[in-house]
Amino acid sequence: MDKIISYIKDSYDELMHKVEWPDRVSLMGSTVATIIGLLILTLFIFGMDGTVNKLVDFIYKIK
């Protein structure tokens, strides 16, 4: 039980005193970059899905 309490105390100490949190500007920049990356990935997957769908339809029309 002492190990668990020690772990929790050490974790709290590290979280509150040793972790270097990003400033607001840095956090906003990372958030915007993440959203833009997700939008690009979404458009890419949407385009690939449409392409594969048309390819499969074309293959089935040949048969």
PDB file of C-alpha atoms in Angstrom, residues 3-45:
ATOM      1  CA  LYS A   3       4.188   1.904  -2.843  1.00  0.00           C
ATOM      2  CA  ILE A   4       0.830   2.978  -4.259  1.00  0.00           C
ATOM      3  CA  ILE A   5       0.662   6.079  -2.052  1.00  0.00           C
ATOM      4  CA  SER A   6       4.272   6.932  -2.903  1.00  0.00           C
ATOM      5  CA  TYR A   7       3.526   6.521  -6.614  1.00  0.00           C
ATOM      6  CA  ILE A   8       0.498   8.817  -6.392  1.00  0.00           C
ATOM      7  CA  LYS A   9       2.451  11.471  -4.454  1.00  0.00           C
ATOM      8  CA  ASP A  10       5.365  11.311  -6.907  1.00  0.00           C
ATOM      9  CA  SER A  11       3.009  11.515  -9.881  1.00  0.00           C
ATOM     10  CA  TYR A  12       1.259  14.545  -8.396  1.00  0.00           C
ATOM     11  CA  ASP A  13       4.583  16.231  -7.642  1.00  0.00           C
ATOM     12  CA  GLU A  14       5.810  15.628 -11.177  1.00  0.00           C
ATOM     13  CA  LEU A  15       2.552  16.886 -12.699  1.00  0.00           C
ATOM     14  CA  MET A  16       2.428  20.071 -10.645  1.00  0.00           C
ATOM     15  CA  HIS A  17       6.109  21.013 -10.385  1.00  0.00           C
ATOM     16  CA  LYS A  18       8.233  19.279 -13.026  1.00  0.00           C
ATOM     17  CA  VAL A  19       6.063  19.287 -16.150  1.00  0.00           C
ATOM     18  CA  GLU A  20       6.667  22.234 -18.458  1.00  0.00           C
ATOM     19  CA  TRP A  21       3.285  23.200 -19.857  1.00  0.00           C
ATOM     20  CA  PRO A  22       3.101  24.942 -23.266  1.00  0.00           C
ATOM     21  CA  ASP A  23       2.084  28.580 -23.413  1.00  0.00           C
ATOM     22  CA  ARG A  24      -1.203  29.636 -25.007  1.00  0.00           C
ATOM     23  CA  VAL A  25       0.326  30.725 -28.340  1.00  0.00           C
ATOM     24  CA  SER A  26       2.230  27.466 -28.760  1.00  0.00           C
ATOM     25  CA  LEU A  27      -0.842  25.448 -27.843  1.00  0.00           C
ATOM     26  CA  MET A  28      -3.006  27.327 -30.358  1.00  0.00           C
ATOM     27  CA  GLY A  29      -0.401  26.804 -33.084  1.00  0.00           C
ATOM     28  CA  SER A  30      -0.293  23.077 -32.414  1.00  0.00           C
ATOM     29  CA  THR A  31      -4.088  22.898 -32.383  1.00  0.00           C
ATOM     30  CA  VAL A  32      -4.390  24.699 -35.723  1.00  0.00           C
ATOM     31  CA  ALA A  33      -1.700  22.492 -37.279  1.00  0.00           C
ATOM     32  CA  THR A  34      -3.509  19.375 -36.030  1.00  0.00           C
ATOM     33  CA  ILE A  35      -6.867  20.519 -37.413  1.00  0.00           C
ATOM     34  CA  ILE A  36      -5.342  21.388 -40.803  1.00  0.00           C
ATOM     35  CA  GLY A  37      -3.582  18.013 -40.925  1.00  0.00           C
ATOM     36  CA  LEU A  38      -6.821  16.217 -40.099  1.00  0.00           C
ATOM     37  CA  LEU A  39      -8.693  18.109 -42.818  1.00  0.00           C
ATOM     38  CA  ILE A  40      -6.040  17.205 -45.391  1.00  0.00           C
ATOM     39  CA  LEU A  41      -6.115  13.558 -44.309  1.00  0.00           C
ATOM     40  CA  THR A  42      -9.931  13.555 -44.428  1.00  0.00           C
ATOM     41  CA  LEU A  43      -9.949  14.936 -47.972  1.00  0.00           C
ATOM     42  CA  PHE A  44      -7.319  12.400 -49.044  1.00  0.00           C
ATOM     43  CA  ILE A  45      -9.297   9.469 -47.619  1.00  0.00           C
TER      44      ILE A  45
END
